Amino acid sequence: MDTPQLLYPQDLAPGDVLLHMGRGELSRLIAWVGDSAYSHAAVVCAGGELIEAAASGVRHASLAARTTMLENFHYIDAYRPSCLQGDDLSALQAALDVYLGRPYPMTSLFTLGVVCAVRNKIPGSRDLRRVVRMALDLVIDNDASKVVCSELVYRGFDEAATEPPHALRLPVITRSRQHTPLPDIDLLALAHECLDDLRRAGRPPSLASEIALLSAPLHGMHDVTAAALAEAPDDDLSARLQQVREQLGLASPAPSVLAANVSLALPDPIPNPKTVLPADLEFSPGLVKLGRLAMAPASVSTA
C-alpha cells in the first residue's frame, strides 16, 4: 500500500474535504456500512477553521487543533474538489454556514444505518444496486433540519448558489459489491459512546433507556459476525431464485435475454442527501485525494 503524502494545515485550501477515521466502535460500524476507510467528514473553511456536523450540532472548529486529536481519530485524509473556481468558494461557504447550529439526528441514526447497510450489502449487479439505492432513498425523509457529517458536505456543494445551479454538486457513483468483514464490535463500549453522544447533543437519555442499552449483550458481535460469514454466495442466491421461480411456475429468462441485460448502463442517480456516507465522498469523481494530515499531540506548556 502506498504511503500517503503528509500534509500540514498550510497545505490545505478552503473547500478541501477532510475525511476522518475515528476511534471507537461507532466509527468502525459507520466505516463498515459504507465499505469505506472513513467514518466522518468535514470541509476546510477560511481562517484556519473547518465546518462539520458533530454530535453537538453543526459547528466551526480549529483546523490546527484537529491535527492534535490523536485520541479521537486514527487518521484524517484531505481531498480537493475539482470543480471550485472563481467565486464558487464564497458560495460554498455561505451554503455550509446556513446549517450552523443545526442538530445531529441522533435518534434516527440507527434507521439511516440500516437503510445504508441494506443498500450497500445487497448482492447483485451495479444496475440492481442503483435501483435499490433509488428506492431506499425514498424511504428516508429528506429533512434538512438535522444533518449528519457527510450529508452536510454534500448539501454544501450541491446547494451553493452557482450559475448554472448545482454546478458544484459532487457526483456519487455506485460501486460493485464489496465484501468488507463485519468488525467485532464491543457492544458495551458502543452503548457508552451512544449515551455520551446523546448527552453532547443535549438530549440525555432516560434512565430506562440507559439501563436497556447497558444491559445489552456485552461479549461483542461474534455471533453476528459468524452469521455474516455464513451468508450465501451470490451463486447460491441465484440457485434459490431459480427454485422460487419453479415453485411459482414462472419461466426463467432465456440466456440471450440475460446476456443482453447484464448491464443496463443506468445512470447513477442524484442521491437523497440524507443517505450520503463518507464512502460516497471518498469515491466521488469530483474529489481528488491530496494526502494525509500529519497529526501530533498538543504540546504541553511548562510555564
PDB file of C-alpha atoms in Angstrom:
ATOM      1  CA  MET A   1       0.000   0.000   0.000  1.00  0.00           C
ATOM      2  CA  ASP A   2       1.356   3.459  -0.928  1.00  0.00           C
ATOM      3  CA  THR A   3       2.271   5.730   1.965  1.00  0.00           C
ATOM      4  CA  PRO A   4       0.047   8.854   1.783  1.00  0.00           C
ATOM      5  CA  GLN A   5       1.782  12.193   1.317  1.00  0.00           C
ATOM      6  CA  LEU A   6       1.963  14.028   4.643  1.00  0.00           C
ATOM      7  CA  LEU A   7       0.119  17.331   4.725  1.00  0.00           C
ATOM      8  CA  TYR A   8       0.017  20.247   7.149  1.00  0.00           C
ATOM      9  CA  PRO A   9      -2.728  22.836   7.709  1.00  0.00           C
ATOM     10  CA  GLN A  10      -0.919  25.334   5.474  1.00  0.00           C
ATOM     11  CA  ASP A  11      -1.097  22.826   2.605  1.00  0.00           C
ATOM     12  CA  LEU A  12      -4.890  22.879   2.652  1.00  0.00           C
ATOM     13  CA  ALA A  13      -7.235  25.330   0.964  1.00  0.00           C
ATOM     14  CA  PRO A  14     -10.794  26.395   1.788  1.00  0.00           C
ATOM     15  CA  GLY A  15     -13.184  23.929   0.186  1.00  0.00           C
ATOM     16  CA  ASP A  16     -10.962  20.896   0.750  1.00  0.00           C
ATOM     17  CA  VAL A  17     -12.863  17.932   2.174  1.00  0.00           C
ATOM     18  CA  LEU A  18     -11.425  16.163   5.217  1.00  0.00           C
ATOM     19  CA  LEU A  19     -12.341  12.504   5.634  1.00  0.00           C
ATOM     20  CA  HIS A  20     -11.624  11.078   9.081  1.00  0.00           C
ATOM     21  CA  MET A  21     -11.376   7.586  10.518  1.00  0.00           C
ATOM     22  CA  GLY A  22     -12.489   7.877  14.103  1.00  0.00           C
ATOM     23  CA  ARG A  23     -11.554   5.760  17.061  1.00  0.00           C
ATOM     24  CA  GLY A  24     -14.382   3.902  18.700  1.00  0.00           C
ATOM     25  CA  GLU A  25     -16.991   1.302  17.921  1.00  0.00           C
ATOM     26  CA  LEU A  26     -19.486   3.616  16.239  1.00  0.00           C
ATOM     27  CA  SER A  27     -16.812   4.814  13.806  1.00  0.00           C
ATOM     28  CA  ARG A  28     -15.952   1.213  12.933  1.00  0.00           C
ATOM     29  CA  LEU A  29     -19.611   0.469  12.225  1.00  0.00           C
ATOM     30  CA  ILE A  30     -20.030   3.563  10.035  1.00  0.00           C
ATOM     31  CA  ALA A  31     -16.946   2.627   8.004  1.00  0.00           C
ATOM     32  CA  TRP A  32     -18.230  -0.954   7.626  1.00  0.00           C
ATOM     33  CA  VAL A  33     -21.678   0.164   6.476  1.00  0.00           C
ATOM     34  CA  GLY A  34     -20.075   2.173   3.669  1.00  0.00           C
ATOM     35  CA  ASP A  35     -17.280  -0.317   2.888  1.00  0.00           C
ATOM     36  CA  SER A  36     -15.034   2.653   3.494  1.00  0.00           C
ATOM     37  CA  ALA A  37     -11.838   3.757   5.202  1.00  0.00           C
ATOM     38  CA  TYR A  38     -13.653   6.688   6.814  1.00  0.00           C
ATOM     39  CA  SER A  39     -16.345   7.467   9.364  1.00  0.00           C
ATOM     40  CA  HIS A  40     -16.535  11.282   9.465  1.00  0.00           C
ATOM     41  CA  ALA A  41     -16.383  14.223   7.057  1.00  0.00           C
ATOM     42  CA  ALA A  42     -15.751  17.970   7.272  1.00  0.00           C
ATOM     43  CA  VAL A  43     -14.883  20.901   4.983  1.00  0.00           C
ATOM     44  CA  VAL A  44     -11.955  23.320   5.358  1.00  0.00           C
ATOM     45  CA  CYS A  45     -13.002  26.960   5.771  1.00  0.00           C
ATOM     46  CA  ALA A  46     -11.094  30.235   5.606  1.00  0.00           C
ATOM     47  CA  GLY A  47      -9.285  31.451   8.698  1.00  0.00           C
ATOM     48  CA  GLY A  48      -7.808  28.098   9.722  1.00  0.00           C
ATOM     49  CA  GLU A  49     -11.147  26.520  10.548  1.00  0.00           C
ATOM     50  CA  LEU A  50     -13.297  23.631   9.392  1.00  0.00           C
ATOM     51  CA  ILE A  51     -17.045  23.118   9.443  1.00  0.00           C
ATOM     52  CA  GLU A  52     -18.609  19.811  10.453  1.00  0.00           C
ATOM     53  CA  ALA A  53     -21.763  18.177  11.765  1.00  0.00           C
ATOM     54  CA  ALA A  54     -20.901  16.776  15.189  1.00  0.00           C
ATOM     55  CA  ALA A  55     -22.998  15.276  17.976  1.00  0.00           C
ATOM     56  CA  SER A  56     -23.388  18.764  19.435  1.00  0.00           C
ATOM     57  CA  GLY A  57     -24.592  20.150  16.099  1.00  0.00           C
ATOM     58  CA  VAL A  58     -23.085  21.859  13.056  1.00  0.00           C
ATOM     59  CA  ARG A  59     -20.124  23.968  14.134  1.00  0.00           C
ATOM     60  CA  HIS A  60     -16.848  25.584  13.172  1.00  0.00           C
ATOM     61  CA  ALA A  61     -13.714  24.066  14.719  1.00  0.00           C
ATOM     62  CA  SER A  62      -9.991  24.797  14.668  1.00  0.00           C
ATOM     63  CA  LEU A  63      -8.085  23.021  11.906  1.00  0.00           C
ATOM     64  CA  ALA A  64      -4.817  23.184  13.871  1.00  0.00           C
ATOM     65  CA  ALA A  65      -6.494  21.690  16.931  1.00  0.00           C
ATOM     66  CA  ARG A  66      -7.902  18.864  14.818  1.00  0.00           C
ATOM     67  CA  THR A  67      -4.382  17.716  13.946  1.00  0.00           C
ATOM     68  CA  THR A  68      -3.698  17.114  17.663  1.00  0.00           C
ATOM     69  CA  MET A  69      -6.751  14.901  18.294  1.00  0.00           C
ATOM     70  CA  LEU A  70      -4.950  11.570  18.222  1.00  0.00           C
ATOM     71  CA  GLU A  71      -7.254  10.201  20.907  1.00  0.00           C
ATOM     72  CA  ASN A  72     -10.248  10.781  18.614  1.00  0.00           C
ATOM     73  CA  PHE A  73      -9.008   9.883  15.124  1.00  0.00           C
ATOM     74  CA  HIS A  74      -6.733   7.262  13.598  1.00  0.00           C
ATOM     75  CA  TYR A  75      -6.063   9.477  10.559  1.00  0.00           C
ATOM     76  CA  ILE A  76      -7.504  12.341   8.511  1.00  0.00           C
ATOM     77  CA  ASP A  77      -7.148  12.493   4.725  1.00  0.00           C
ATOM     78  CA  ALA A  78      -7.634  15.582   2.570  1.00  0.00           C
ATOM     79  CA  TYR A  79      -9.488  15.618  -0.758  1.00  0.00           C
ATOM     80  CA  ARG A  80      -9.663  18.579  -3.132  1.00  0.00           C
ATOM     81  CA  PRO A  81     -12.759  19.317  -5.228  1.00  0.00           C
ATOM     82  CA  SER A  82     -12.031  19.595  -8.928  1.00  0.00           C
ATOM     83  CA  CYS A  83     -14.963  21.915  -9.577  1.00  0.00           C
ATOM     84  CA  LEU A  84     -14.152  25.002  -7.451  1.00  0.00           C
ATOM     85  CA  GLN A  85     -13.255  28.162  -9.326  1.00  0.00           C
ATOM     86  CA  GLY A  86     -13.711  31.914  -9.087  1.00  0.00           C
ATOM     87  CA  ASP A  87     -16.492  32.974  -6.733  1.00  0.00           C
ATOM     88  CA  ASP A  88     -17.539  29.386  -6.061  1.00  0.00           C
ATOM     89  CA  LEU A  89     -15.727  29.329  -2.723  1.00  0.00           C
ATOM     90  CA  SER A  90     -17.801  32.105  -1.178  1.00  0.00           C
ATOM     91  CA  ALA A  91     -20.975  30.429  -2.453  1.00  0.00           C
ATOM     92  CA  LEU A  92     -19.877  27.123  -0.910  1.00  0.00           C
ATOM     93  CA  GLN A  93     -19.045  28.749   2.426  1.00  0.00           C
ATOM     94  CA  ALA A  94     -22.407  30.526   2.503  1.00  0.00           C
ATOM     95  CA  ALA A  95     -24.269  27.302   1.735  1.00  0.00           C
ATOM     96  CA  LEU A  96     -22.456  25.469   4.542  1.00  0.00           C
ATOM     97  CA  ASP A  97     -22.894  28.257   7.089  1.00  0.00           C
ATOM     98  CA  VAL A  98     -26.677  28.095   6.634  1.00  0.00           C
ATOM     99  CA  TYR A  99     -26.528  24.873   8.648  1.00  0.00           C
ATOM    100  CA  LEU A 100     -24.565  26.232  11.622  1.00  0.00           C
ATOM    101  CA  GLY A 101     -26.214  25.177  14.862  1.00  0.00           C
ATOM    102  CA  ARG A 102     -28.496  22.570  13.327  1.00  0.00           C
ATOM    103  CA  PRO A 103     -28.644  19.421  15.450  1.00  0.00           C
ATOM    104  CA  TYR A 104     -27.345  15.957  14.667  1.00  0.00           C
ATOM    105  CA  PRO A 105     -30.097  13.344  14.094  1.00  0.00           C
ATOM    106  CA  MET A 106     -29.002  11.026  16.913  1.00  0.00           C
ATOM    107  CA  THR A 107     -32.383   9.325  17.268  1.00  0.00           C
ATOM    108  CA  SER A 108     -32.660   8.448  13.557  1.00  0.00           C
ATOM    109  CA  LEU A 109     -29.032   7.384  13.118  1.00  0.00           C
ATOM    110  CA  PHE A 110     -29.917   3.709  13.531  1.00  0.00           C
ATOM    111  CA  THR A 111     -32.560   3.890  10.780  1.00  0.00           C
ATOM    112  CA  LEU A 112     -30.104   5.603   8.448  1.00  0.00           C
ATOM    113  CA  GLY A 113     -27.506   2.955   9.211  1.00  0.00           C
ATOM    114  CA  VAL A 114     -29.862   0.065   8.474  1.00  0.00           C
ATOM    115  CA  VAL A 115     -31.028   1.583   5.180  1.00  0.00           C
ATOM    116  CA  CYS A 116     -27.468   2.285   4.032  1.00  0.00           C
ATOM    117  CA  ALA A 117     -26.270  -1.164   5.095  1.00  0.00           C
ATOM    118  CA  VAL A 118     -29.042  -2.858   3.105  1.00  0.00           C
ATOM    119  CA  ARG A 119     -28.241  -0.670   0.115  1.00  0.00           C
ATOM    120  CA  ASN A 120     -24.515  -1.415   0.194  1.00  0.00           C
ATOM    121  CA  LYS A 121     -24.530  -5.079   1.174  1.00  0.00           C
ATOM    122  CA  ILE A 122     -27.228  -6.431  -1.131  1.00  0.00           C
ATOM    123  CA  PRO A 123     -25.840  -8.840  -3.750  1.00  0.00           C
ATOM    124  CA  GLY A 124     -26.376  -8.197  -7.431  1.00  0.00           C
ATOM    125  CA  SER A 125     -25.206  -6.106 -10.343  1.00  0.00           C
ATOM    126  CA  ARG A 126     -24.429  -2.401 -10.206  1.00  0.00           C
ATOM    127  CA  ASP A 127     -27.671  -1.682 -12.017  1.00  0.00           C
ATOM    128  CA  LEU A 128     -29.629  -3.519  -9.339  1.00  0.00           C
ATOM    129  CA  ARG A 129     -27.749  -1.614  -6.650  1.00  0.00           C
ATOM    130  CA  ARG A 130     -28.526   1.706  -8.347  1.00  0.00           C
ATOM    131  CA  VAL A 131     -32.217   0.859  -8.414  1.00  0.00           C
ATOM    132  CA  VAL A 132     -32.134  -0.301  -4.788  1.00  0.00           C
ATOM    133  CA  ARG A 133     -30.477   2.960  -3.762  1.00  0.00           C
ATOM    134  CA  MET A 134     -33.112   4.988  -5.581  1.00  0.00           C
ATOM    135  CA  ALA A 135     -35.871   3.001  -3.880  1.00  0.00           C
ATOM    136  CA  LEU A 136     -34.372   3.181  -0.396  1.00  0.00           C
ATOM    137  CA  ASP A 137     -33.654   6.911  -0.777  1.00  0.00           C
ATOM    138  CA  LEU A 138     -37.424   7.354  -0.977  1.00  0.00           C
ATOM    139  CA  VAL A 139     -37.814   5.667   2.419  1.00  0.00           C
ATOM    140  CA  ILE A 140     -35.771   8.338   4.215  1.00  0.00           C
ATOM    141  CA  ASP A 141     -37.321  11.779   4.593  1.00  0.00           C
ATOM    142  CA  ASN A 142     -35.075  14.438   3.042  1.00  0.00           C
ATOM    143  CA  ASP A 143     -35.256  16.600   6.165  1.00  0.00           C
ATOM    144  CA  ALA A 144     -32.519  19.226   6.381  1.00  0.00           C
ATOM    145  CA  SER A 145     -33.450  20.395   9.887  1.00  0.00           C
ATOM    146  CA  LYS A 146     -30.974  17.829  11.304  1.00  0.00           C
ATOM    147  CA  VAL A 147     -27.852  16.770   9.425  1.00  0.00           C
ATOM    148  CA  VAL A 148     -25.070  14.177   9.659  1.00  0.00           C
ATOM    149  CA  CYS A 149     -21.468  14.917   8.693  1.00  0.00           C
ATOM    150  CA  SER A 150     -21.284  13.642   5.106  1.00  0.00           C
ATOM    151  CA  GLU A 151     -24.776  14.986   4.405  1.00  0.00           C
ATOM    152  CA  LEU A 152     -23.575  18.473   5.393  1.00  0.00           C
ATOM    153  CA  VAL A 153     -20.638  18.236   2.989  1.00  0.00           C
ATOM    154  CA  TYR A 154     -22.833  17.030   0.132  1.00  0.00           C
ATOM    155  CA  ARG A 155     -25.529  19.668   0.758  1.00  0.00           C
ATOM    156  CA  GLY A 156     -22.973  22.469   0.902  1.00  0.00           C
ATOM    157  CA  PHE A 157     -21.558  21.659  -2.536  1.00  0.00           C
ATOM    158  CA  ASP A 158     -24.976  20.887  -4.015  1.00  0.00           C
ATOM    159  CA  GLU A 159     -26.781  23.939  -2.652  1.00  0.00           C
ATOM    160  CA  ALA A 160     -24.089  26.560  -3.300  1.00  0.00           C
ATOM    161  CA  ALA A 161     -25.576  29.412  -5.320  1.00  0.00           C
ATOM    162  CA  THR A 162     -23.911  28.923  -8.697  1.00  0.00           C
ATOM    163  CA  GLU A 163     -24.778  29.511 -12.317  1.00  0.00           C
ATOM    164  CA  PRO A 164     -25.908  27.083 -13.553  1.00  0.00           C
ATOM    165  CA  PRO A 165     -27.424  25.696 -10.343  1.00  0.00           C
ATOM    166  CA  HIS A 166     -25.781  22.652  -8.734  1.00  0.00           C
ATOM    167  CA  ALA A 167     -22.526  23.270 -10.604  1.00  0.00           C
ATOM    168  CA  LEU A 168     -20.545  22.166  -7.530  1.00  0.00           C
ATOM    169  CA  ARG A 169     -22.600  19.029  -6.870  1.00  0.00           C
ATOM    170  CA  LEU A 170     -20.298  16.103  -6.061  1.00  0.00           C
ATOM    171  CA  PRO A 171     -21.176  13.082  -8.232  1.00  0.00           C
ATOM    172  CA  VAL A 172     -21.964   9.921  -6.294  1.00  0.00           C
ATOM    173  CA  ILE A 173     -21.224   6.629  -8.017  1.00  0.00           C
ATOM    174  CA  THR A 174     -22.459   3.095  -7.482  1.00  0.00           C
ATOM    175  CA  ARG A 175     -19.631   0.668  -6.750  1.00  0.00           C
ATOM    176  CA  SER A 176     -19.655  -3.060  -7.217  1.00  0.00           C
ATOM    177  CA  ARG A 177     -20.496  -5.035  -4.121  1.00  0.00           C
ATOM    178  CA  GLN A 178     -17.694  -5.113  -1.557  1.00  0.00           C
ATOM    179  CA  HIS A 179     -17.059  -7.861   0.985  1.00  0.00           C
ATOM    180  CA  THR A 180     -15.768  -5.945   3.981  1.00  0.00           C
ATOM    181  CA  PRO A 181     -15.889  -8.257   7.012  1.00  0.00           C
ATOM    182  CA  LEU A 182     -18.162  -7.193   9.828  1.00  0.00           C
ATOM    183  CA  PRO A 183     -15.973  -5.867  12.667  1.00  0.00           C
ATOM    184  CA  ASP A 184     -16.159  -7.463  16.091  1.00  0.00           C
ATOM    185  CA  ILE A 185     -17.819  -4.616  17.969  1.00  0.00           C
ATOM    186  CA  ASP A 186     -17.535  -4.142  21.733  1.00  0.00           C
ATOM    187  CA  LEU A 187     -21.229  -3.558  22.435  1.00  0.00           C
ATOM    188  CA  LEU A 188     -20.650  -2.133  25.909  1.00  0.00           C
ATOM    189  CA  ALA A 189     -18.228   0.456  24.518  1.00  0.00           C
ATOM    190  CA  LEU A 190     -20.699   1.207  21.705  1.00  0.00           C
ATOM    191  CA  ALA A 191     -23.510   1.725  24.229  1.00  0.00           C
ATOM    192  CA  HIS A 192     -21.362   4.161  26.209  1.00  0.00           C
ATOM    193  CA  GLU A 193     -20.450   6.048  23.021  1.00  0.00           C
ATOM    194  CA  CYS A 194     -24.112   6.411  22.059  1.00  0.00           C
ATOM    195  CA  LEU A 195     -25.036   7.618  25.545  1.00  0.00           C
ATOM    196  CA  ASP A 196     -22.186  10.147  25.526  1.00  0.00           C
ATOM    197  CA  ASP A 197     -23.222  11.412  22.080  1.00  0.00           C
ATOM    198  CA  LEU A 198     -26.807  11.862  23.254  1.00  0.00           C
ATOM    199  CA  ARG A 199     -25.599  13.903  26.216  1.00  0.00           C
ATOM    200  CA  ARG A 200     -23.368  16.064  23.989  1.00  0.00           C
ATOM    201  CA  ALA A 201     -26.349  16.636  21.729  1.00  0.00           C
ATOM    202  CA  GLY A 202     -28.283  17.986  24.718  1.00  0.00           C
ATOM    203  CA  ARG A 203     -30.645  15.012  24.727  1.00  0.00           C
ATOM    204  CA  PRO A 204     -29.730  12.975  27.807  1.00  0.00           C
ATOM    205  CA  PRO A 205     -31.363   9.532  27.668  1.00  0.00           C
ATOM    206  CA  SER A 206     -33.953   8.433  30.174  1.00  0.00           C
ATOM    207  CA  LEU A 207     -32.820   6.150  32.971  1.00  0.00           C
ATOM    208  CA  ALA A 208     -34.798   3.287  31.404  1.00  0.00           C
ATOM    209  CA  SER A 209     -33.068   3.798  28.029  1.00  0.00           C
ATOM    210  CA  GLU A 210     -29.666   3.919  29.673  1.00  0.00           C
ATOM    211  CA  ILE A 211     -30.307   0.699  31.597  1.00  0.00           C
ATOM    212  CA  ALA A 212     -31.582  -1.012  28.410  1.00  0.00           C
ATOM    213  CA  LEU A 213     -28.509  -0.019  26.432  1.00  0.00           C
ATOM    214  CA  LEU A 214     -26.009  -1.006  29.087  1.00  0.00           C
ATOM    215  CA  SER A 215     -27.686  -4.327  29.825  1.00  0.00           C
ATOM    216  CA  ALA A 216     -27.386  -5.477  26.191  1.00  0.00           C
ATOM    217  CA  PRO A 217     -25.078  -8.458  25.441  1.00  0.00           C
ATOM    218  CA  LEU A 218     -21.556  -7.363  26.296  1.00  0.00           C
ATOM    219  CA  HIS A 219     -19.492 -10.018  24.578  1.00  0.00           C
ATOM    220  CA  GLY A 220     -19.114  -8.253  21.217  1.00  0.00           C
ATOM    221  CA  MET A 221     -20.546  -9.325  17.889  1.00  0.00           C
ATOM    222  CA  HIS A 222     -19.039 -12.787  17.477  1.00  0.00           C
ATOM    223  CA  ASP A 223     -22.421 -14.374  16.762  1.00  0.00           C
ATOM    224  CA  VAL A 224     -23.393 -11.668  14.275  1.00  0.00           C
ATOM    225  CA  THR A 225     -20.022 -11.941  12.564  1.00  0.00           C
ATOM    226  CA  ALA A 226     -20.398 -15.717  12.283  1.00  0.00           C
ATOM    227  CA  ALA A 227     -23.821 -15.247  10.716  1.00  0.00           C
ATOM    228  CA  ALA A 228     -22.423 -12.729   8.242  1.00  0.00           C
ATOM    229  CA  LEU A 229     -19.623 -15.092   7.286  1.00  0.00           C
ATOM    230  CA  ALA A 230     -22.205 -17.809   6.689  1.00  0.00           C
ATOM    231  CA  GLU A 231     -24.044 -15.610   4.166  1.00  0.00           C
ATOM    232  CA  ALA A 232     -24.887 -17.454   0.989  1.00  0.00           C
ATOM    233  CA  PRO A 233     -22.637 -16.693  -2.010  1.00  0.00           C
ATOM    234  CA  ASP A 234     -24.208 -14.979  -4.987  1.00  0.00           C
ATOM    235  CA  ASP A 235     -24.260 -18.284  -6.901  1.00  0.00           C
ATOM    236  CA  ASP A 236     -26.322 -19.886  -4.126  1.00  0.00           C
ATOM    237  CA  LEU A 237     -28.704 -16.942  -4.162  1.00  0.00           C
ATOM    238  CA  SER A 238     -29.174 -17.383  -7.903  1.00  0.00           C
ATOM    239  CA  ALA A 239     -29.937 -21.071  -7.363  1.00  0.00           C
ATOM    240  CA  ARG A 240     -32.505 -20.225  -4.713  1.00  0.00           C
ATOM    241  CA  LEU A 241     -34.090 -17.666  -7.022  1.00  0.00           C
ATOM    242  CA  GLN A 242     -34.399 -20.370  -9.674  1.00  0.00           C
ATOM    243  CA  GLN A 243     -36.092 -22.674  -7.133  1.00  0.00           C
ATOM    244  CA  VAL A 244     -38.603 -19.975  -6.244  1.00  0.00           C
ATOM    245  CA  ARG A 245     -39.347 -19.388  -9.927  1.00  0.00           C
ATOM    246  CA  GLU A 246     -40.027 -23.099 -10.419  1.00  0.00           C
ATOM    247  CA  GLN A 247     -42.268 -23.264  -7.354  1.00  0.00           C
ATOM    248  CA  LEU A 248     -44.297 -20.311  -8.631  1.00  0.00           C
ATOM    249  CA  GLY A 249     -44.455 -21.703 -12.150  1.00  0.00           C
ATOM    250  CA  LEU A 250     -42.516 -18.782 -13.607  1.00  0.00           C
ATOM    251  CA  ALA A 251     -40.352 -19.293 -16.645  1.00  0.00           C
ATOM    252  CA  SER A 252     -36.711 -18.322 -16.334  1.00  0.00           C
ATOM    253  CA  PRO A 253     -35.484 -15.622 -18.721  1.00  0.00           C
ATOM    254  CA  ALA A 254     -33.795 -17.021 -21.794  1.00  0.00           C
ATOM    255  CA  PRO A 255     -29.964 -16.895 -21.682  1.00  0.00           C
ATOM    256  CA  SER A 256     -29.957 -14.493 -24.612  1.00  0.00           C
ATOM    257  CA  VAL A 257     -32.184 -12.101 -22.687  1.00  0.00           C
ATOM    258  CA  LEU A 258     -29.981 -12.341 -19.618  1.00  0.00           C
ATOM    259  CA  ALA A 259     -26.866 -11.708 -21.670  1.00  0.00           C
ATOM    260  CA  ALA A 260     -28.433  -8.675 -23.299  1.00  0.00           C
ATOM    261  CA  ASN A 261     -29.301  -7.193 -19.914  1.00  0.00           C
ATOM    262  CA  VAL A 262     -26.115  -7.828 -17.957  1.00  0.00           C
ATOM    263  CA  SER A 263     -25.603  -4.087 -17.866  1.00  0.00           C
ATOM    264  CA  LEU A 264     -28.420  -1.649 -18.476  1.00  0.00           C
ATOM    265  CA  ALA A 265     -25.988   1.302 -18.324  1.00  0.00           C
ATOM    266  CA  LEU A 266     -28.273   3.076 -15.887  1.00  0.00           C
ATOM    267  CA  PRO A 267     -27.002   6.500 -14.840  1.00  0.00           C
ATOM    268  CA  ASP A 268     -26.017   6.999 -11.234  1.00  0.00           C
ATOM    269  CA  PRO A 269     -28.949   8.711  -9.507  1.00  0.00           C
ATOM    270  CA  ILE A 270     -28.799  12.015  -7.643  1.00  0.00           C
ATOM    271  CA  PRO A 271     -28.859  10.760  -4.053  1.00  0.00           C
ATOM    272  CA  ASN A 272     -31.036  11.742  -1.159  1.00  0.00           C
ATOM    273  CA  PRO A 273     -28.516  13.906   0.771  1.00  0.00           C
ATOM    274  CA  LYS A 274     -29.675  12.212   3.960  1.00  0.00           C
ATOM    275  CA  THR A 275     -28.143   8.895   2.895  1.00  0.00           C
ATOM    276  CA  VAL A 276     -24.795  10.182   1.633  1.00  0.00           C
ATOM    277  CA  LEU A 277     -21.993   8.427   3.519  1.00  0.00           C
ATOM    278  CA  PRO A 278     -18.286   9.253   3.905  1.00  0.00           C
ATOM    279  CA  ALA A 279     -17.760   6.419   1.400  1.00  0.00           C
ATOM    280  CA  ASP A 280     -19.744   8.339  -1.234  1.00  0.00           C
ATOM    281  CA  LEU A 281     -17.378  11.274  -0.822  1.00  0.00           C
ATOM    282  CA  GLU A 282     -14.314   9.017  -0.749  1.00  0.00           C
ATOM    283  CA  PHE A 283     -15.125   7.567  -4.176  1.00  0.00           C
ATOM    284  CA  SER A 284     -16.693  10.654  -5.780  1.00  0.00           C
ATOM    285  CA  PRO A 285     -15.053  11.534  -9.116  1.00  0.00           C
ATOM    286  CA  GLY A 286     -15.408  15.162  -8.052  1.00  0.00           C
ATOM    287  CA  LEU A 287     -12.786  14.841  -5.312  1.00  0.00           C
ATOM    288  CA  VAL A 288      -9.057  14.163  -5.691  1.00  0.00           C
ATOM    289  CA  LYS A 289      -7.057  12.801  -2.764  1.00  0.00           C
ATOM    290  CA  LEU A 290      -4.199  15.057  -1.692  1.00  0.00           C
ATOM    291  CA  GLY A 291      -2.697  13.124   1.208  1.00  0.00           C
ATOM    292  CA  ARG A 292      -2.902  12.606   4.963  1.00  0.00           C
ATOM    293  CA  LEU A 293      -2.745  15.235   7.679  1.00  0.00           C
ATOM    294  CA  ALA A 294       0.284  14.991   9.936  1.00  0.00           C
ATOM    295  CA  MET A 295      -1.006  14.550  13.478  1.00  0.00           C
ATOM    296  CA  ALA A 296       0.829  15.055  16.758  1.00  0.00           C
ATOM    297  CA  PRO A 297      -0.215  15.521  20.394  1.00  0.00           C
ATOM    298  CA  ALA A 298      -0.758  19.070  21.528  1.00  0.00           C
ATOM    299  CA  SER A 299       2.350  20.487  23.182  1.00  0.00           C
ATOM    300  CA  VAL A 300       2.060  20.912  26.929  1.00  0.00           C
ATOM    301  CA  SER A 301       3.137  24.255  28.307  1.00  0.00           C
ATOM    302  CA  THR A 302       5.504  24.118  31.292  1.00  0.00           C
ATOM    303  CA  ALA A 303       5.080  27.758  32.144  1.00  0.00           C
TER     304      ALA A 303
END
